[in-house]
Tab-separated table of N, CA and C in Angstrom:
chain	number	residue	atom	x	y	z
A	1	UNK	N	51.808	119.811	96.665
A	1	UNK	CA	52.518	119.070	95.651
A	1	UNK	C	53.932	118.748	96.148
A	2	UNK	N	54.698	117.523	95.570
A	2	UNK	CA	55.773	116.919	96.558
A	2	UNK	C	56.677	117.714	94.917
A	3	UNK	N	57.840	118.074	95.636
A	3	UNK	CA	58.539	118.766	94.819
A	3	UNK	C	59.697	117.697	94.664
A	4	UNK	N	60.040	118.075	93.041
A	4	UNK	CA	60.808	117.431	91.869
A	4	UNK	C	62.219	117.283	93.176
A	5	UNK	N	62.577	115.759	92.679
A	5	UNK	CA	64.013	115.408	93.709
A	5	UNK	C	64.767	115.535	92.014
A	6	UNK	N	66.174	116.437	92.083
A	6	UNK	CA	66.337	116.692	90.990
A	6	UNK	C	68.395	116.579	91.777
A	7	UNK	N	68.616	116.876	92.764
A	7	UNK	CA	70.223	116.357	93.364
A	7	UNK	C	70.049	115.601	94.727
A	8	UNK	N	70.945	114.980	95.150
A	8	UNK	CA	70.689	113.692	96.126
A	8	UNK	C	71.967	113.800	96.321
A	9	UNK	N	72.286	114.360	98.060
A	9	UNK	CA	73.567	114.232	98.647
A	9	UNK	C	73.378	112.806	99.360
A	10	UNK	N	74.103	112.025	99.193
A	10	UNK	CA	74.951	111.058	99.859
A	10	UNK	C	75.824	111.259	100.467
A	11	UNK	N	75.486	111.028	101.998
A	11	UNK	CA	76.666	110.766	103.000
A	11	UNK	C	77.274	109.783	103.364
A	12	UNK	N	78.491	109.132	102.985
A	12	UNK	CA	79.290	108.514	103.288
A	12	UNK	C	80.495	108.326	104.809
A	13	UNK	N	80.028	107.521	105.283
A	13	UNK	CA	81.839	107.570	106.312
A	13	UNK	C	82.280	105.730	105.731
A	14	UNK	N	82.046	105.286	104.906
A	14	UNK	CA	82.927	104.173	104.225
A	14	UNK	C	82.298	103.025	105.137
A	15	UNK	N	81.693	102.883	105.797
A	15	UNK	CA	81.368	102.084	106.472
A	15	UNK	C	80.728	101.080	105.528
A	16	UNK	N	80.288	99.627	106.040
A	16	UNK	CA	79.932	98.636	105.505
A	16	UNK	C	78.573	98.800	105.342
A	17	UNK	N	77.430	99.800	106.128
A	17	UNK	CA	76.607	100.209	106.245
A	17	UNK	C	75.945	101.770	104.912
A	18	UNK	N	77.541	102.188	104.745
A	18	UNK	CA	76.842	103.297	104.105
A	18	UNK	C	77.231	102.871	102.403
A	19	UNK	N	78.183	101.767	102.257
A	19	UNK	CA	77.967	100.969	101.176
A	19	UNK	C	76.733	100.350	100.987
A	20	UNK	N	75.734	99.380	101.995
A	20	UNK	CA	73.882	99.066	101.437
A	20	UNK	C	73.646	100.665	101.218
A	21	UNK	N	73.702	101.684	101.878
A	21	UNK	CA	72.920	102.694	101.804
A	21	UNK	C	73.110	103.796	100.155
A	22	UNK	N	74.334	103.516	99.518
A	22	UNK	CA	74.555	104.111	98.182
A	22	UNK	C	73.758	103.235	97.455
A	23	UNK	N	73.450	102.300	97.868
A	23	UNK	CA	72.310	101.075	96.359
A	23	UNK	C	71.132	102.368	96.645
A	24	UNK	N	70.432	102.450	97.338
A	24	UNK	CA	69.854	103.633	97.949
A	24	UNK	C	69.668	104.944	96.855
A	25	UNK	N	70.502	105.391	97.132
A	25	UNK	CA	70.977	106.669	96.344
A	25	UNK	C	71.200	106.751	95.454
A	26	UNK	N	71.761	105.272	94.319
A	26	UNK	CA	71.767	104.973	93.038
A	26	UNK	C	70.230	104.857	92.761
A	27	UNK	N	69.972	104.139	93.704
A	27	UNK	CA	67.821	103.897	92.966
A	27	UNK	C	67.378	104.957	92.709
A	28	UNK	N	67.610	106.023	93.844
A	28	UNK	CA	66.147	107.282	93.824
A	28	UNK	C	67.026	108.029	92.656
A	29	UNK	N	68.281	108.033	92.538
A	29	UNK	CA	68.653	108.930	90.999
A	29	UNK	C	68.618	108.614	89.956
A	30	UNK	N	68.398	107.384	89.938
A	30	UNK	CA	67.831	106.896	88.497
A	30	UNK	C	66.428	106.760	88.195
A	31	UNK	N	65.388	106.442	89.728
A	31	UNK	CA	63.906	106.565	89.709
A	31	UNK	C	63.558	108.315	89.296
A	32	UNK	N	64.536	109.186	89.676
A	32	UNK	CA	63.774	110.281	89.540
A	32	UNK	C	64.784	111.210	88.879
A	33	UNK	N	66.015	110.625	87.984
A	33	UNK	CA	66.379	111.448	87.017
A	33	UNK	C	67.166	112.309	87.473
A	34	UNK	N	67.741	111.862	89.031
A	34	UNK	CA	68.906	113.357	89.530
A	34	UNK	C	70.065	113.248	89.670
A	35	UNK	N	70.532	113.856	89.997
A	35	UNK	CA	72.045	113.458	89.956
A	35	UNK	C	72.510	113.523	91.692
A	36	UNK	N	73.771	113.157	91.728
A	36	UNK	CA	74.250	112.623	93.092
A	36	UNK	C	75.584	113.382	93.927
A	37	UNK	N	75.446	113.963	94.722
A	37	UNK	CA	77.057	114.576	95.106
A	37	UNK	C	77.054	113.731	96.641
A	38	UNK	N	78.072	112.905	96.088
A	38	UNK	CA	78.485	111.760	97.411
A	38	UNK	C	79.617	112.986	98.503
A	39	UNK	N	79.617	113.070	99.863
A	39	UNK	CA	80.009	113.495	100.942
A	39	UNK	C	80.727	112.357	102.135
A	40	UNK	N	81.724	112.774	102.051
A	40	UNK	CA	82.814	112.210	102.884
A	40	UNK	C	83.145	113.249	104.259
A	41	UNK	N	83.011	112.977	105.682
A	41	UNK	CA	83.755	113.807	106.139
A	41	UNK	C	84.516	113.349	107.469
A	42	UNK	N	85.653	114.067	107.136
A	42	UNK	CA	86.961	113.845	108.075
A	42	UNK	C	86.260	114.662	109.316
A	43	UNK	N	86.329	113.449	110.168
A	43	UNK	CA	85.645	114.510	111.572
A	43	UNK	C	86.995	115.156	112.272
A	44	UNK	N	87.049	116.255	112.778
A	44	UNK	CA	87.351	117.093	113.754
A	44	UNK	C	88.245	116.099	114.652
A	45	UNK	N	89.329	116.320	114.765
A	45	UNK	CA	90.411	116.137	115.834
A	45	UNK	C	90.254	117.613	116.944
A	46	UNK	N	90.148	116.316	118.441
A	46	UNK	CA	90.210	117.634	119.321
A	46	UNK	C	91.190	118.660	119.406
A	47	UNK	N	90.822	119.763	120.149
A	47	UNK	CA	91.755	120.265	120.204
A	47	UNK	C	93.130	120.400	120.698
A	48	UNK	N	93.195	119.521	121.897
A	48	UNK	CA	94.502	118.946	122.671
A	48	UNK	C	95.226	118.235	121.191
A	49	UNK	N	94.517	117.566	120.984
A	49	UNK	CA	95.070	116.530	119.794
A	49	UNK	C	95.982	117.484	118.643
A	50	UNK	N	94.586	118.333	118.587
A	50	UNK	CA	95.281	119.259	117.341
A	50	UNK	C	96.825	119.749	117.465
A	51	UNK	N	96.754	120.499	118.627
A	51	UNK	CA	97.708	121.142	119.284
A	51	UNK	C	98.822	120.260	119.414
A	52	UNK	N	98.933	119.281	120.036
A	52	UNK	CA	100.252	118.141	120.243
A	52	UNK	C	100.625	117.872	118.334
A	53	UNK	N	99.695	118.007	117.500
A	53	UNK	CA	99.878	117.236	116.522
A	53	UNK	C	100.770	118.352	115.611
A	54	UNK	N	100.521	119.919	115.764
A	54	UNK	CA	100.757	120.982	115.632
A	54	UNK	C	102.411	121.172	115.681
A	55	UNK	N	102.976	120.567	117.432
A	55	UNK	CA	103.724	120.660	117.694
A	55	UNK	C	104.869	119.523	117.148
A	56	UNK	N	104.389	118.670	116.386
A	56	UNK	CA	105.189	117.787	115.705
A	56	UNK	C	105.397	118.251	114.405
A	57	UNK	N	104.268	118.387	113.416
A	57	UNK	CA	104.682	118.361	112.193
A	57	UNK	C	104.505	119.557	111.769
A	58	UNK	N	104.918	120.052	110.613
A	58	UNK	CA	105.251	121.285	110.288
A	58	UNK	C	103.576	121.469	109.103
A	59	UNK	N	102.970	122.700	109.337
A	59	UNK	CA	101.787	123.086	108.438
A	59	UNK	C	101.909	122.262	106.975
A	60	UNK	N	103.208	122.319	106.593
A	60	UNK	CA	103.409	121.518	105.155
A	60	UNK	C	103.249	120.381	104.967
A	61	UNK	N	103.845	119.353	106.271
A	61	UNK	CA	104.002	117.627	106.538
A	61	UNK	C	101.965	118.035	106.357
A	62	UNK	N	101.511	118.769	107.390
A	62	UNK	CA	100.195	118.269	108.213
A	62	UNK	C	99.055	118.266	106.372
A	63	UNK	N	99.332	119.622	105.832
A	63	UNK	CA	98.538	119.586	104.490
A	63	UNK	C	98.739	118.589	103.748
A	64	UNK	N	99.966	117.788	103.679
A	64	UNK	CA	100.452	116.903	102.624
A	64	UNK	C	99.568	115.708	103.004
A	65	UNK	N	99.806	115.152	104.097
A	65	UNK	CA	98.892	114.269	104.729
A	65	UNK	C	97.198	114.701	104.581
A	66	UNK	N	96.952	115.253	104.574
A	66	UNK	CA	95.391	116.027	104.425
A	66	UNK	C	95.019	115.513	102.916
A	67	UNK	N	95.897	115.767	101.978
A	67	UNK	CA	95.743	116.048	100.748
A	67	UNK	C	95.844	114.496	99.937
A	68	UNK	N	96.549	113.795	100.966
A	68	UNK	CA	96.742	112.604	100.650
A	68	UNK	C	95.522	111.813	101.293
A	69	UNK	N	95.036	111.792	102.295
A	69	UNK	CA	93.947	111.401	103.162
A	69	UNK	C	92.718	111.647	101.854
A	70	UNK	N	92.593	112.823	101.027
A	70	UNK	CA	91.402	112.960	100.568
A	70	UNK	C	91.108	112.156	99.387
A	71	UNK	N	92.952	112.420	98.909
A	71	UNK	CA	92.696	111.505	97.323
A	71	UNK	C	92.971	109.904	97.897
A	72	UNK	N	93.129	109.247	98.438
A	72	UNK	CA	92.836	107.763	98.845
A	72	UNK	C	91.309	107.445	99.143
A	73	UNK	N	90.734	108.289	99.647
A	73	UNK	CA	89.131	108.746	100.269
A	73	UNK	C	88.542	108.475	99.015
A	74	UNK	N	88.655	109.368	97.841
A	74	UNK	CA	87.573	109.797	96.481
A	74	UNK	C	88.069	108.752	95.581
A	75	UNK	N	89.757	107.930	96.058
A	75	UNK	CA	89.724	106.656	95.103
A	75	UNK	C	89.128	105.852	95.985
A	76	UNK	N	88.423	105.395	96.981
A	76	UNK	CA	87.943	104.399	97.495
A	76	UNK	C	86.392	104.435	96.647
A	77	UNK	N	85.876	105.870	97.030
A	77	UNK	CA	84.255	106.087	96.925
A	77	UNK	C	84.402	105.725	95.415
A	78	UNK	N	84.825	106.158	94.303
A	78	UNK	CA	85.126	105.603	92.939
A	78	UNK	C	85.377	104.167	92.548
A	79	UNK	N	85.907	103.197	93.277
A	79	UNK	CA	86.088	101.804	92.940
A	79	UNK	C	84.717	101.422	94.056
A	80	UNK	N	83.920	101.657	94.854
A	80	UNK	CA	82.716	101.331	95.415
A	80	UNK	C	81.595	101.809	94.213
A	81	UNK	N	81.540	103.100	93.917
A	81	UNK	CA	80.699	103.022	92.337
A	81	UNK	C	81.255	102.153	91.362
A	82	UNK	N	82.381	101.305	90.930
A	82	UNK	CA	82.486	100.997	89.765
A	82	UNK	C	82.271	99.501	90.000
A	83	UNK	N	82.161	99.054	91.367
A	83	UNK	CA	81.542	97.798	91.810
A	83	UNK	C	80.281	97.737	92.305
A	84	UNK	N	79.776	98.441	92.103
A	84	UNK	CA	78.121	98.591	92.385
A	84	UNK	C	77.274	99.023	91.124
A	85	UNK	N	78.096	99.544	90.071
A	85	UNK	CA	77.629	99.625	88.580
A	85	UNK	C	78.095	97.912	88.178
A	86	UNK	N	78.858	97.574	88.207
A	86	UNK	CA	79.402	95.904	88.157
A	86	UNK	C	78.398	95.051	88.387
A	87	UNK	N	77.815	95.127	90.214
A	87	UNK	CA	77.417	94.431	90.817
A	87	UNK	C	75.265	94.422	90.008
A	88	UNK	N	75.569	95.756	90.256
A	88	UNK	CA	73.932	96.267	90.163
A	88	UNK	C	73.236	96.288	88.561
A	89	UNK	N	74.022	96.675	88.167
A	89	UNK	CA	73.729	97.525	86.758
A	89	UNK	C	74.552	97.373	85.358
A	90	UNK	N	75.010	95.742	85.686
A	90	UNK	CA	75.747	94.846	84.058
A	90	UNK	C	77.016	95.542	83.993
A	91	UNK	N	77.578	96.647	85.058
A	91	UNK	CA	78.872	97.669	84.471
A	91	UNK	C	78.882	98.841	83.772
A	92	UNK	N	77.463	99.197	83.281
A	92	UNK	CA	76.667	100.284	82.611
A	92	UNK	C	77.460	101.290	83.638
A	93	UNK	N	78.203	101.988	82.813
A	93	UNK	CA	79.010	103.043	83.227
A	93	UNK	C	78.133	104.379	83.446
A	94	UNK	N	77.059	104.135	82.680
A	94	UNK	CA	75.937	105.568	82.812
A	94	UNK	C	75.351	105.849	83.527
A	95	UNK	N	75.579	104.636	84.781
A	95	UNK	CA	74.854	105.153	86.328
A	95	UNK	C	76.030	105.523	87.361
A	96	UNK	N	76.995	105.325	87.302
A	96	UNK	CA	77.691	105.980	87.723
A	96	UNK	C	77.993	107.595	87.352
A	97	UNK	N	77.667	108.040	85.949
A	97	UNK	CA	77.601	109.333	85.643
A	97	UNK	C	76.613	110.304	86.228
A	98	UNK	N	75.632	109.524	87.355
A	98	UNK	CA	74.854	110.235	87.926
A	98	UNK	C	75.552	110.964	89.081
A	99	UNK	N	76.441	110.793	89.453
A	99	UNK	CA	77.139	111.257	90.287
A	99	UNK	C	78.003	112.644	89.875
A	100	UNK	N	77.534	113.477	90.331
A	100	UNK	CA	77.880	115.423	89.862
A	100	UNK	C	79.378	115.307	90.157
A	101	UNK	N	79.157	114.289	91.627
A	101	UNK	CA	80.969	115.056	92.415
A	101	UNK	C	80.576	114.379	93.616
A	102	UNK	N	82.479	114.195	93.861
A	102	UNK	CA	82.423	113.700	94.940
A	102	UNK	C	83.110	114.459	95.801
A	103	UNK	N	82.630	115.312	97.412
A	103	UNK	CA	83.090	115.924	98.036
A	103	UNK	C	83.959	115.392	99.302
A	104	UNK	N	85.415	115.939	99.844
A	104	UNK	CA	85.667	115.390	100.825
A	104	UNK	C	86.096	116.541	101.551
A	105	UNK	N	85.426	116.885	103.043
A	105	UNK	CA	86.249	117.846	104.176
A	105	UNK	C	86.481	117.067	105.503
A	106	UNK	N	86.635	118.488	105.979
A	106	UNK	CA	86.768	118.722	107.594
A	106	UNK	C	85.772	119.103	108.363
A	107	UNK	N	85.403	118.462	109.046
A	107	UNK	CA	84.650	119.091	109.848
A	107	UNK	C	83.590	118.244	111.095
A	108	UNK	N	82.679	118.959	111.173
A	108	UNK	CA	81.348	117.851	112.179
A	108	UNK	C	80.763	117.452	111.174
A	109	UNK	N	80.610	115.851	111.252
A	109	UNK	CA	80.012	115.462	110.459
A	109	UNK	C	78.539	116.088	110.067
A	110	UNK	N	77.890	116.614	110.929
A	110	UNK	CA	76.175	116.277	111.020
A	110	UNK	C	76.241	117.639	110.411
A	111	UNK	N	76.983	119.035	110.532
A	111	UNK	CA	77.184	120.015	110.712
A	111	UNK	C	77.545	120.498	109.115
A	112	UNK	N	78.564	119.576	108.028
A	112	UNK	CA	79.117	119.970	107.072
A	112	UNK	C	78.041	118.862	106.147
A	113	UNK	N	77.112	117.882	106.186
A	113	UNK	CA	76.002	117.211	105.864
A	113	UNK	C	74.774	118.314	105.198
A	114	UNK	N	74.794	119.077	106.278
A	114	UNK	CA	73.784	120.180	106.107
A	114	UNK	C	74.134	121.729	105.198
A	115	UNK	N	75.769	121.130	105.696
A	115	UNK	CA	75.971	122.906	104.973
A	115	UNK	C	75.842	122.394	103.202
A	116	UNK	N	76.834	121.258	102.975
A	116	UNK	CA	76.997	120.745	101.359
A	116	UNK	C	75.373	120.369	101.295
A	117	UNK	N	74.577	119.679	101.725
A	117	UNK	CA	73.050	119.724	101.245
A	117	UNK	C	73.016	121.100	100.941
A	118	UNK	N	72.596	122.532	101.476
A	118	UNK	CA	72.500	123.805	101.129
A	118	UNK	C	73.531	123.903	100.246
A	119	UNK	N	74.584	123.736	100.039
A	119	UNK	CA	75.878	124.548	99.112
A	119	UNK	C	75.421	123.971	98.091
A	120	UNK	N	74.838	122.382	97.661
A	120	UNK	CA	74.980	122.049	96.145
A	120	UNK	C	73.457	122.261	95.921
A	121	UNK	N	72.468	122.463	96.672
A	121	UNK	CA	71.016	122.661	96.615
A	121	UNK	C	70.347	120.728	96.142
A	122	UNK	N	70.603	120.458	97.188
A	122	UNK	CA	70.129	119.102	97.165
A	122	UNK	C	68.871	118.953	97.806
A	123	UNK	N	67.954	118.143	97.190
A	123	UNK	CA	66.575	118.261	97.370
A	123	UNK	C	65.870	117.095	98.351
A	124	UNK	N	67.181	116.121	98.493
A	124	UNK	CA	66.838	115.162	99.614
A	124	UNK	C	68.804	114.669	100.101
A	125	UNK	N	68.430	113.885	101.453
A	125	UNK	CA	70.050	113.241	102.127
A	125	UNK	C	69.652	112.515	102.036
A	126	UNK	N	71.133	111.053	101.567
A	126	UNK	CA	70.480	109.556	102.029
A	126	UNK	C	71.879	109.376	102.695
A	127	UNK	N	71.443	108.564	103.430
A	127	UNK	CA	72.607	108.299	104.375
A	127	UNK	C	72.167	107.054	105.575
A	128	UNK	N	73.293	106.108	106.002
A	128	UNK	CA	73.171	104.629	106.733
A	128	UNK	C	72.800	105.098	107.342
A	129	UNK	N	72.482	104.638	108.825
A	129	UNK	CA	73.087	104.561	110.018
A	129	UNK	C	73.302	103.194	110.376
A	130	UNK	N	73.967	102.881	111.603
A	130	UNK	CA	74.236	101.944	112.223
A	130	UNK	C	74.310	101.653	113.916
A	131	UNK	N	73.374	102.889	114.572
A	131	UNK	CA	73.641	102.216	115.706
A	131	UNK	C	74.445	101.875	116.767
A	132	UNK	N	75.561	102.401	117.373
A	132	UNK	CA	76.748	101.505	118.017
A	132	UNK	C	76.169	100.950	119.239
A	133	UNK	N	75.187	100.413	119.282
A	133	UNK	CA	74.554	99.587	120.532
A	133	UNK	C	72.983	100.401	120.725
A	134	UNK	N	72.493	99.291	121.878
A	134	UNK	CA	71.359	99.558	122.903
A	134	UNK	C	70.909	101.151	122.780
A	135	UNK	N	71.732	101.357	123.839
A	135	UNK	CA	71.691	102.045	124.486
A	135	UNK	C	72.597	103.626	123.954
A	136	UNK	N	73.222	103.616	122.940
A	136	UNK	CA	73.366	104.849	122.374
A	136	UNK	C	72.714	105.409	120.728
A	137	UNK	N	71.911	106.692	121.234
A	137	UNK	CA	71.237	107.009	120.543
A	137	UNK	C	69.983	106.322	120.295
A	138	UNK	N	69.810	105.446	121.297
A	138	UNK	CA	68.571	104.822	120.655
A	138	UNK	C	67.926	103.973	119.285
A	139	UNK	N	68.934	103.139	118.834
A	139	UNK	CA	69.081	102.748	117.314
A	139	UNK	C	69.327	103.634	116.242
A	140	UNK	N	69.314	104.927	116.592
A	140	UNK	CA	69.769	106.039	115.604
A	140	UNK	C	71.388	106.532	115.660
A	141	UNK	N	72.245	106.734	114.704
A	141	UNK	CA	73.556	107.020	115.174
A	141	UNK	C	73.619	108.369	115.175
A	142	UNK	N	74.433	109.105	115.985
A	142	UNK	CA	74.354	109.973	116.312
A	142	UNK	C	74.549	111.169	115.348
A	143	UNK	N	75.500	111.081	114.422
A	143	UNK	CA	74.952	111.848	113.253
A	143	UNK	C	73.862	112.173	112.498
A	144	UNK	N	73.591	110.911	112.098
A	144	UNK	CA	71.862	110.267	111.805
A	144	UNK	C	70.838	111.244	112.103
A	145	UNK	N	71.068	111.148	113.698
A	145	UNK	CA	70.008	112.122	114.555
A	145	UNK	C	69.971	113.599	114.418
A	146	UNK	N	71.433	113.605	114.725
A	146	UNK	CA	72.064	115.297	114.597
A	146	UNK	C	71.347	115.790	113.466
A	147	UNK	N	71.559	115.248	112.047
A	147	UNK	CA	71.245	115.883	110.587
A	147	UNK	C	69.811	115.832	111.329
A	148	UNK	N	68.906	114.834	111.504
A	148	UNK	CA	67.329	114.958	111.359
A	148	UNK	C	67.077	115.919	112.101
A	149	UNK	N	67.422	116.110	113.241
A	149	UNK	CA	67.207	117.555	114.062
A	149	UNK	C	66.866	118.485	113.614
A	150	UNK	N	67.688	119.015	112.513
A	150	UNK	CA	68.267	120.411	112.163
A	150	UNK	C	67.543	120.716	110.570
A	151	UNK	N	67.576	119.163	110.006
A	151	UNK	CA	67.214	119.598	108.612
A	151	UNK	C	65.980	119.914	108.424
A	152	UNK	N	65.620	120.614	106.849
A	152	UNK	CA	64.713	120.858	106.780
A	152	UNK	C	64.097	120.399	105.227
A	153	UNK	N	64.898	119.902	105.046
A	153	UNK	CA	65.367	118.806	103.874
A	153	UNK	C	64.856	117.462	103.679
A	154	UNK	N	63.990	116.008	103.432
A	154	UNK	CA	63.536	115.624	103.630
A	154	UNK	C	64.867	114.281	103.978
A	155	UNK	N	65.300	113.332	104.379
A	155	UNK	CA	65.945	112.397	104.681
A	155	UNK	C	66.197	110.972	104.556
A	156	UNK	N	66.465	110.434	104.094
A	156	UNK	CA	66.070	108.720	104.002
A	156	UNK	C	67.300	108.537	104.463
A	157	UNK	N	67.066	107.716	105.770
A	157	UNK	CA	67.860	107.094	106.993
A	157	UNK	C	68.039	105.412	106.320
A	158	UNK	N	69.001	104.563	105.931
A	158	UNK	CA	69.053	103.279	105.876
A	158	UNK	C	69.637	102.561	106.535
A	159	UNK	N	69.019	101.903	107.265
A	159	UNK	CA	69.793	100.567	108.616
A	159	UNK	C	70.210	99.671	107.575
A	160	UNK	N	71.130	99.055	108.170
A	160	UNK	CA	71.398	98.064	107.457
A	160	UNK	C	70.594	96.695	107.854
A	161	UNK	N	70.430	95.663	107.503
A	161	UNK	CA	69.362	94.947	108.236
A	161	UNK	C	70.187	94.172	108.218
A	162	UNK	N	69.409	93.615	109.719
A	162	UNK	CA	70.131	92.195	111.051
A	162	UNK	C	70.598	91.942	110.288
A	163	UNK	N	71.649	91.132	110.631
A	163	UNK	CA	72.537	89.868	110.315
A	163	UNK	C	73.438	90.387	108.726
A	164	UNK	N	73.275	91.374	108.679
A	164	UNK	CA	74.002	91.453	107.101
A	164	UNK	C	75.223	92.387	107.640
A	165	UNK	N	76.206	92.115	106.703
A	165	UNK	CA	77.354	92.697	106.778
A	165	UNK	C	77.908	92.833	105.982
A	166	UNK	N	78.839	93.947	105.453
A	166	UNK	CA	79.572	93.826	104.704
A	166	UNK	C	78.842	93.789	102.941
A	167	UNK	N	77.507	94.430	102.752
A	167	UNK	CA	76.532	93.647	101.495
A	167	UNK	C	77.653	93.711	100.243
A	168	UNK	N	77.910	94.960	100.059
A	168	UNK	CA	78.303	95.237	98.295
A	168	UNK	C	79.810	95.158	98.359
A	169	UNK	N	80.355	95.337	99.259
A	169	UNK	CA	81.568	95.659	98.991
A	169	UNK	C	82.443	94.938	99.697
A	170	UNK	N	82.826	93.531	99.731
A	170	UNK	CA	83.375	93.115	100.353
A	170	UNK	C	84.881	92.753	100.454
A	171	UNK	N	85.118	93.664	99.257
A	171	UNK	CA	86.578	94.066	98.973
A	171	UNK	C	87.024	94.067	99.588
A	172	UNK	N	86.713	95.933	100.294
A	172	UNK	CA	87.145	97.090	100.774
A	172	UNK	C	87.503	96.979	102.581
């Protein structure tokens, strides 16, 4: 028996790609009644980087910036739901309430994908990909791949298809 999809993490990196891929994640939570915790993540600055960056600004400058980085982040992902309830769904504010929360960290992307799937007990990932050519990854992006590796979680991968760009949000 295929078990009840009842939360649906969405992974986001803002891309023009993972905007088609939230129409996605709005469908299967309204086809199957679940709710949604959208995922943002700030990838990892190396460590040279870290270190030089360390040596400039003071722990306080570096959090302030952090803190500011997240709330510009969760107002972006918020005006992309309130134009895709607009676009999709007459402005019906009640599909946007499918959304539990919106999370933003630090970390590896593919790595903190898997941990928030386990932390909120999400029963499927949807998430773009896009590819950055030929020859890397093989039409899969490398996150993309990373999560499918590892999970054990079931996945819906969305390309964006040829020639489209930019679908829902051409604001932003």
């Amino acid at each position: 028996m295929i078990p009840d999809i009842k939360k649906i993490l969405y992974a986001t990196d803002l891309s023009d790609n993972s905007a088609y891929a939230l129409r996605y994640a709005m469908n299967s939570a309204i086809k199957h009644d679940a709710g949604i915790v959208i995922l943002h993540v700030f990838e990892l600055i190396t460590t040279t980087n870290r270190f030089a960056l360390e040596l400039y600004l003071d722990g306080e400058i570096r959090k302030k910036n952090f803190n500011e980085r997240v709330s510009e982040t969760i107002d972006r992902i918020q005006k992309r739901l309130k134009i895709l309830c607009d676009k999709e769904f007459d402005g019906d504010i009640k599909y946007a309430d499918r959304v539990a929360s919106i999370e933003v960290c630090e970390g590896f992307p593919a790595d903190e994908i898997l941990k928030k799937a386990d932390d909120f007990n999400c029963d499927v990932i949807v998430m773009g990909t896009h590819g950055k050519g030929l020859i890397t990854q093989a039409f899969l992006g490398s996150t993309a791949k990373r999560v499918l590796r590892r999970t054990r979680k079931p996945v819906l991968i969305i390309p964006l298809p040829k020639g489209e760009t930019d679908i829902t949000f051409h604001d932003f």
